[in-house]
Short mmCIF file of C-alpha atoms in Angstrom, two decimals:
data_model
loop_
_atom_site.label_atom_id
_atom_site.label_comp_id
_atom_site.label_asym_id
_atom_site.label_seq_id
_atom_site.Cartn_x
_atom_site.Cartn_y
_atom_site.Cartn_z
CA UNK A 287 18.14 2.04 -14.63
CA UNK A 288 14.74 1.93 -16.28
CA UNK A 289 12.04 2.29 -14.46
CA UNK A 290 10.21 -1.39 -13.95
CA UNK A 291 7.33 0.56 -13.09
CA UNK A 292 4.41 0.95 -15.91
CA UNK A 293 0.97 2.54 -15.13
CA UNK A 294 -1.82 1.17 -16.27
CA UNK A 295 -2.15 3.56 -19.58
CA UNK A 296 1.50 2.88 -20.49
CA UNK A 297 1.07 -0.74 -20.30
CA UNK A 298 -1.95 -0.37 -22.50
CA UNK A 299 0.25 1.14 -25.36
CA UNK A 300 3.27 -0.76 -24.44
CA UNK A 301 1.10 -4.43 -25.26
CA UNK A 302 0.35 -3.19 -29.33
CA UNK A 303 3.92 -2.65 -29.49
CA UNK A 304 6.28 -5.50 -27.65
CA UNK A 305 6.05 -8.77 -27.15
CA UNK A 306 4.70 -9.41 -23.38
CA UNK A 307 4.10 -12.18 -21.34
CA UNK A 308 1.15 -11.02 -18.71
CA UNK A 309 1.47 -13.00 -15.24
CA UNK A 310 -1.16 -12.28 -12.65
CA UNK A 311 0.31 -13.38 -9.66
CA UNK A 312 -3.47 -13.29 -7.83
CA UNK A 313 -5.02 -16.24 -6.21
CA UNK A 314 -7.13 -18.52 -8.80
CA UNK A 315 -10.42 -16.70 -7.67
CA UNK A 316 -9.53 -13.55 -7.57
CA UNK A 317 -7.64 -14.42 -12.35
CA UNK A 318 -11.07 -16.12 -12.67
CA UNK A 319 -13.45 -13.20 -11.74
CA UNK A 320 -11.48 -11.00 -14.23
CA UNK A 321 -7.80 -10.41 -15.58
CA UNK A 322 -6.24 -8.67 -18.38
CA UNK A 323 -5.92 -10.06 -21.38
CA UNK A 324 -4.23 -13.00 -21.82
CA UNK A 325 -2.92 -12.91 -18.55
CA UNK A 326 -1.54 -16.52 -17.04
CA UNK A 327 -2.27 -16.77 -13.36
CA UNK A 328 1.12 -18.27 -11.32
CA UNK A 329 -0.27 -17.54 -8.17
CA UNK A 330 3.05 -19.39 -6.71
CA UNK A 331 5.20 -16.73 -7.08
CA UNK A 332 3.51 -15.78 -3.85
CA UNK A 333 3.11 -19.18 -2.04
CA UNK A 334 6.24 -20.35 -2.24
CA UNK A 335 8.16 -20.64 1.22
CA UNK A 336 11.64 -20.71 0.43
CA UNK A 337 14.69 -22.44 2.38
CA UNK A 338 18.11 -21.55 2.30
CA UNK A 339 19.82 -24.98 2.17
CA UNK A 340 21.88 -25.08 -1.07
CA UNK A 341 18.79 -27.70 -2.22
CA UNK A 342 16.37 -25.56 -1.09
CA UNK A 343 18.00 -22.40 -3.63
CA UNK A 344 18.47 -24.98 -6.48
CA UNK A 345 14.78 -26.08 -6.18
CA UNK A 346 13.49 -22.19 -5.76
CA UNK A 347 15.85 -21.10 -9.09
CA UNK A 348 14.62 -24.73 -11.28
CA UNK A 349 10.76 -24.23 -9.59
CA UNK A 350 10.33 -20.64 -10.82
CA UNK A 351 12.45 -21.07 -14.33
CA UNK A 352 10.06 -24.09 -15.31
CA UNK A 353 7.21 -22.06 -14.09
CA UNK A 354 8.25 -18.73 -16.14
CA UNK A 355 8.99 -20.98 -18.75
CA UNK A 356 5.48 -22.35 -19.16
CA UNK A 357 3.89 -19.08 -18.88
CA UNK A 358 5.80 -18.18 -22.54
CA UNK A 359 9.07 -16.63 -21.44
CA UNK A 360 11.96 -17.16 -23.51
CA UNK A 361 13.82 -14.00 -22.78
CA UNK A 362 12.73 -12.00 -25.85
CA UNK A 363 9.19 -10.95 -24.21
CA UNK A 364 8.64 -8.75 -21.53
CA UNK A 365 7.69 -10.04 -18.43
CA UNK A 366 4.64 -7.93 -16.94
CA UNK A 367 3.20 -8.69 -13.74
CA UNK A 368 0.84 -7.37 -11.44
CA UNK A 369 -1.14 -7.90 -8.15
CA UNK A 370 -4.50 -6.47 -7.16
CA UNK A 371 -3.55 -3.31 -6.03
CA UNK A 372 0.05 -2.16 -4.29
CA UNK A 373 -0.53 -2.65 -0.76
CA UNK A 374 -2.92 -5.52 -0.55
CA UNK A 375 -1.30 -8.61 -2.12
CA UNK A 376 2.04 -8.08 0.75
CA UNK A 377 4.25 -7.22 -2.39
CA UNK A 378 3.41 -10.48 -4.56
CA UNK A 379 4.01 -8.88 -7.82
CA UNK A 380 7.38 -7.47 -6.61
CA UNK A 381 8.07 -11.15 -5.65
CA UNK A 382 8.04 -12.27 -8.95
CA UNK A 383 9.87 -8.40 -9.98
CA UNK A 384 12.72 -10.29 -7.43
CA UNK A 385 12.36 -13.94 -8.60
CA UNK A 386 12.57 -12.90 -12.32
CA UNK A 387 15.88 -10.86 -11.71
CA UNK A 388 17.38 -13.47 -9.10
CA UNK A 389 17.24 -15.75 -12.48
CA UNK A 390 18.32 -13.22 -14.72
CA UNK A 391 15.88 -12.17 -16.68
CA UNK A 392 16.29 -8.86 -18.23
CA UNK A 393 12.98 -7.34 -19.67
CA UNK A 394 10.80 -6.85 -16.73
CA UNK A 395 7.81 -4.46 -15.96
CA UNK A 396 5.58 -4.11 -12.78
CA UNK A 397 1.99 -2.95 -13.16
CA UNK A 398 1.70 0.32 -10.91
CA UNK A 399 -1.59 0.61 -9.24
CA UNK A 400 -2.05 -3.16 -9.96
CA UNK A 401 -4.89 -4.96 -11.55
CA UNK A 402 -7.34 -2.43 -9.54
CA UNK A 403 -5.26 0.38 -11.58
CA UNK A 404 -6.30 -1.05 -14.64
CA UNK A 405 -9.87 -1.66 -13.95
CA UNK A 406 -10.20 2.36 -12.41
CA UNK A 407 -8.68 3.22 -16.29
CA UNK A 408 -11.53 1.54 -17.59
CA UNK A 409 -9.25 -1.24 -19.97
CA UNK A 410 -10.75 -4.25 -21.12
CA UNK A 411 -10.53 -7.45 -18.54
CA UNK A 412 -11.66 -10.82 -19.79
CA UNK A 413 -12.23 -14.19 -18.07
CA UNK A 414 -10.86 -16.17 -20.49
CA UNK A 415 -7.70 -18.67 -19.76
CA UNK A 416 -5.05 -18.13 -22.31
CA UNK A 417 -3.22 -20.99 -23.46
CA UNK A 418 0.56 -20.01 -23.62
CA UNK A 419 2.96 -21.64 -25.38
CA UNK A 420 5.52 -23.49 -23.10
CA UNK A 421 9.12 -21.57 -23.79
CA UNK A 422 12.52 -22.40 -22.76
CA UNK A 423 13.92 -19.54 -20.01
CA UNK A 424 17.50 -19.79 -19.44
CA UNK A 425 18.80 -19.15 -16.22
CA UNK A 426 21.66 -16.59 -15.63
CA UNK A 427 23.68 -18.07 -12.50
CA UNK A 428 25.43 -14.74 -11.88
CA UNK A 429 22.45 -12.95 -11.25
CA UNK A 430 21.28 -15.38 -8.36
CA UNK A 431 23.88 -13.30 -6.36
CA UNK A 432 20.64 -10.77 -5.06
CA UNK A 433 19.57 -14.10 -3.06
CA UNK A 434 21.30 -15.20 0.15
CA UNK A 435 21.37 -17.64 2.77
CA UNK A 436 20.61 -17.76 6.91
CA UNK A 437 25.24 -17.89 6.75
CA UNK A 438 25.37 -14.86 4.72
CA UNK A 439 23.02 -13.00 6.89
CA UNK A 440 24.49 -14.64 9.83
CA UNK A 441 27.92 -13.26 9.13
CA UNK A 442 26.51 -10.02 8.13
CA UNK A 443 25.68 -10.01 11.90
CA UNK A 444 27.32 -7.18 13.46
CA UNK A 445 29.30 -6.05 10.43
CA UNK A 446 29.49 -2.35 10.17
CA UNK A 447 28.97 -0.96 7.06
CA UNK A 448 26.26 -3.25 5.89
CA UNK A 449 22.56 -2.92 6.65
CA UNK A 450 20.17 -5.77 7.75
CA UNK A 451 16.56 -3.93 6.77
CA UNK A 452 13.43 -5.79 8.10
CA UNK A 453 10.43 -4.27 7.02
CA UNK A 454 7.63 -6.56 8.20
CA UNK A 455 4.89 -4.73 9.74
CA UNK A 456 4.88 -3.11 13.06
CA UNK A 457 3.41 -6.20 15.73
CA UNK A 458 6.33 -8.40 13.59
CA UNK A 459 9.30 -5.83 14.39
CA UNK A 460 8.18 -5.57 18.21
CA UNK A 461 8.01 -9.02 18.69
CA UNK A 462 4.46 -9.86 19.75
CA UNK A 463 3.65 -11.65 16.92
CA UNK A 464 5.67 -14.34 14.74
CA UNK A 465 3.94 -13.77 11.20
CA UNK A 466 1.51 -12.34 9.00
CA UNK A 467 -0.65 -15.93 9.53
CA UNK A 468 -0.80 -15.19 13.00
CA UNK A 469 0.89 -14.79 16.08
CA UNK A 470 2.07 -18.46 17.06
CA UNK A 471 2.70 -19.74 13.21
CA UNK A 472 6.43 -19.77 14.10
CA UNK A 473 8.49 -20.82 17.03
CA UNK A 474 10.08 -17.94 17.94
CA UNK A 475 9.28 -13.58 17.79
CA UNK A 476 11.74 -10.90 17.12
CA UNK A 477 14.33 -9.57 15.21
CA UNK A 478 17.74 -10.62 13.27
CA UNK A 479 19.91 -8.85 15.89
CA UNK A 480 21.48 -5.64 15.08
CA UNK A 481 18.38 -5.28 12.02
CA UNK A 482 17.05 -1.73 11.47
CA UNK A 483 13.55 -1.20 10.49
CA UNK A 484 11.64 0.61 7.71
CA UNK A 485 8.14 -1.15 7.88
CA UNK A 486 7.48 -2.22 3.93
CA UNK A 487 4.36 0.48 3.36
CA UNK A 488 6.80 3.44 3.87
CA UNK A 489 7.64 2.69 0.40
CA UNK A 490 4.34 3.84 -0.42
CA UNK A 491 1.78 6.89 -0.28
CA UNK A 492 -1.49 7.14 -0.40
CA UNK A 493 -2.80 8.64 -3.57
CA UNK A 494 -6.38 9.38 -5.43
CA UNK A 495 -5.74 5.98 -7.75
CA UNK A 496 -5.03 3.96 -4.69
CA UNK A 497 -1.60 3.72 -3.13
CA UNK A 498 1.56 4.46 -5.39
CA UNK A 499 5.30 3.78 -4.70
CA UNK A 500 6.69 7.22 -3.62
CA UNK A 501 9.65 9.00 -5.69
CA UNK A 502 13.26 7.93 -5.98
CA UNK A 503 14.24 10.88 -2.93
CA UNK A 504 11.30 10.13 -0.92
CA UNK A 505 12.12 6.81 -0.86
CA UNK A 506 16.21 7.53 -0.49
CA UNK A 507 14.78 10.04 2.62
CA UNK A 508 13.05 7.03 4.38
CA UNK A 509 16.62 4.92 3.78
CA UNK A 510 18.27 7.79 5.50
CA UNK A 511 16.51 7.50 8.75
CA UNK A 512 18.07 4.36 9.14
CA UNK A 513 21.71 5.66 7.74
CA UNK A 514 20.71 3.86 4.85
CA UNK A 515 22.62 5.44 1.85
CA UNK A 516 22.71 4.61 -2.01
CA UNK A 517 25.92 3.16 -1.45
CA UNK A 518 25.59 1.04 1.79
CA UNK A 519 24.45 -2.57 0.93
CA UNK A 520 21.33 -3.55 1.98
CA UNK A 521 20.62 -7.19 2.88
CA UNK A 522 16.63 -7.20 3.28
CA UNK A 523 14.15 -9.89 5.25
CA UNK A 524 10.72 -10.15 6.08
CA UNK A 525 8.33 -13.21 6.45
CA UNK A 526 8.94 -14.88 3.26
CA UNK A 527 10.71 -12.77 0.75
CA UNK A 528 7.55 -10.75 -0.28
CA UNK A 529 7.11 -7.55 1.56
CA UNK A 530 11.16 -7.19 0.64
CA UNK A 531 10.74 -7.86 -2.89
CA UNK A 532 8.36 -4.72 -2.61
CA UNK A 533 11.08 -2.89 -0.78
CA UNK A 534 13.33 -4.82 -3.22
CA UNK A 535 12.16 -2.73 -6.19
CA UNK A 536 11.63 0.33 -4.41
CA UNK A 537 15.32 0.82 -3.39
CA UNK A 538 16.45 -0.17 -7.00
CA UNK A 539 14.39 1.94 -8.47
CA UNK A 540 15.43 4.80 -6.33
CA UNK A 541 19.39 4.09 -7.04
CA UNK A 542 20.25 1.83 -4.05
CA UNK A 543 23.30 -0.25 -5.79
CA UNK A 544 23.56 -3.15 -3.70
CA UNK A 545 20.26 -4.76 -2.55
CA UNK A 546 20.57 -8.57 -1.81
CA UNK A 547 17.51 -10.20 0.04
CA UNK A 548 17.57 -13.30 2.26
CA UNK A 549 14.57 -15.08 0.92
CA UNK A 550 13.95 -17.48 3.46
CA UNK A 551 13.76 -14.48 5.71
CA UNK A 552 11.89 -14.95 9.14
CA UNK A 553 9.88 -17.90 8.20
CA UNK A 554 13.74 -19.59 8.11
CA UNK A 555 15.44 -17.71 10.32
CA UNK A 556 12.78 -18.46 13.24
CA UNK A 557 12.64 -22.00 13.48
CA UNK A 558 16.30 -22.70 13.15
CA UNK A 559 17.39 -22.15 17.04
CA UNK A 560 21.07 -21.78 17.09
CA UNK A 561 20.35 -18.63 15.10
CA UNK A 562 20.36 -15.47 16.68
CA UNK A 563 17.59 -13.57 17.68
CA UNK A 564 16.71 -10.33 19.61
CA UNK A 565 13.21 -10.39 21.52
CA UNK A 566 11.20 -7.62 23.16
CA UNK A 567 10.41 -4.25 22.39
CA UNK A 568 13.53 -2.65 20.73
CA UNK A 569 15.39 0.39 22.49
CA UNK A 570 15.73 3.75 21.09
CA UNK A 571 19.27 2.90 20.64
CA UNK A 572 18.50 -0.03 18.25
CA UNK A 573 16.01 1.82 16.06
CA UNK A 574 18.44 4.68 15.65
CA UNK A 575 22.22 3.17 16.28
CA UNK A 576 22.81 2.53 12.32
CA UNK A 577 22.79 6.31 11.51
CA UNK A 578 24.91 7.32 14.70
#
């Protein structure tokens, strides 16, 4: 596949020659001190808690196609978006990487480094609002098949042969606390039972620019600690669809065929009681029992 990735220099050359639509998924404060040029803000693409009801997908797919849509994308631009920086905005530019290609759009490109990438290169930022010109994005219903539901992951349950990755951070896998808002925000802590875990920052490294996504094999080498191959599907979860749109694009850019993510992810899952959970610290077995 081509690499969604751009650095900041690329993306600079790439703008005189195609026709982009820049979305700066940032809060409002954050656009207004300073954005690239002609950037729209649709801070949303983070915000947005997602349920899995067959309302709740229709509403997510017409929400985000009206929204792309009046940010200028008719399917003949390229789509570039970015966050502040990789590991800061809990994967929000990946989100809209994921909510772009759940719809079917084809020409996409993620800022690498972020907007703090492009300020470090020394491009121009501006503070002015653009006014785009409202376009009409088609939606692709086949593609939508990268997004499932609290039954899909249900039944995935116990299956051999598929993986359930959560990759929210560390106090989230362990079960002592519920979310990233804070401990208590929903009703219940733990784990989709039988889930292995590669917390979402291991798809990154530190680097002299800031933190970068690591390479295709390092990122296939971190899969393989949890018997994760290129060919196993991969249904991913985390709070609300963020952190594993981060790990979304990571494992699609490093050759991982069949990534589907449950976007309603814990936030659902949690408050829904006849679902499964496991609680408590996990066991040795758990972490490692995929590979064996």
């Amino acid at each position: 596949m081509t690499d969604v990735l751009i650095s900041a220099g690329e993306l600079a050359e790439f703008l005189k020659k195609e026709p982009c639509v820049v979305i700066d998924t940032r809060n409002p404060d954050a656009y207004g001190a300073g954005h690239l040029p002609n950037a729209v803000n649709v801070h949303e693409i983070f915000t947005y808690l997602a349920t899995s009801t067959p309302e709740g997908m229709a509403e997510l797919k017409t929400k985000f196609a009206d929204a792309f849509g009046a940010a200028g994308l008719s399917g003949k631009e390229t789509a570039v978006i970015y966050e502040q920086s990789m590991n800061s905005g809990f994967g929000q530019s990946c989100r809209g990487y994921y909510l772009l290609t759940m719809l079917g759009y084809a020409k996409i490109k993620v800022l690498h480094g972020g907007y703090d990438a492009w300020a470090a290169a020394g491009l121009p930022v501006t503070k002015d609002v653009p006014s785009p010109v409202k376009a009409s994005f088609s939606i692709v219903p086949v593609a939508g098949d990268i997004l499932i539901d609290a039954k899909t992951m249900l039944a995935a349950v116990g299956k051999p042969g598929i993986a359930l990755l959560d990759v929210r951070d560390i106090d989230e896998w362990i079960g002592e606390s519920s979310s990233p808002y804070g401990k208590d925000f929903c009703p219940r802590k733990g784990r989709i039972p039988g889930a292995v875990w590669l917390e979402w920052y291991r798809m990154m490294k530190p680097t002299a620019e800031g933190p970068r996504f690591k390479s295709k094999n390092e990122i296939l080498a971190e899969c393989a600690t949890v018997g994760i191959t290129p060919n196993t599907p991969v249904y991913l979860y985390c709070f609300k669809g963020a952190r594993a749109s981060n790990t979304f694009l990571a494992l699609k850019n490093a050759g991982v065929k069949d990534v589907r993510m449950y976007f309603g992810s814990w936030n659902e899952w949690s408050r829904d009681p006849s679902l499964p959970i496991e609680e408590g610290l996990p066991t040795d077995a758990r972490i490692t029992g995929r590979a064996a």
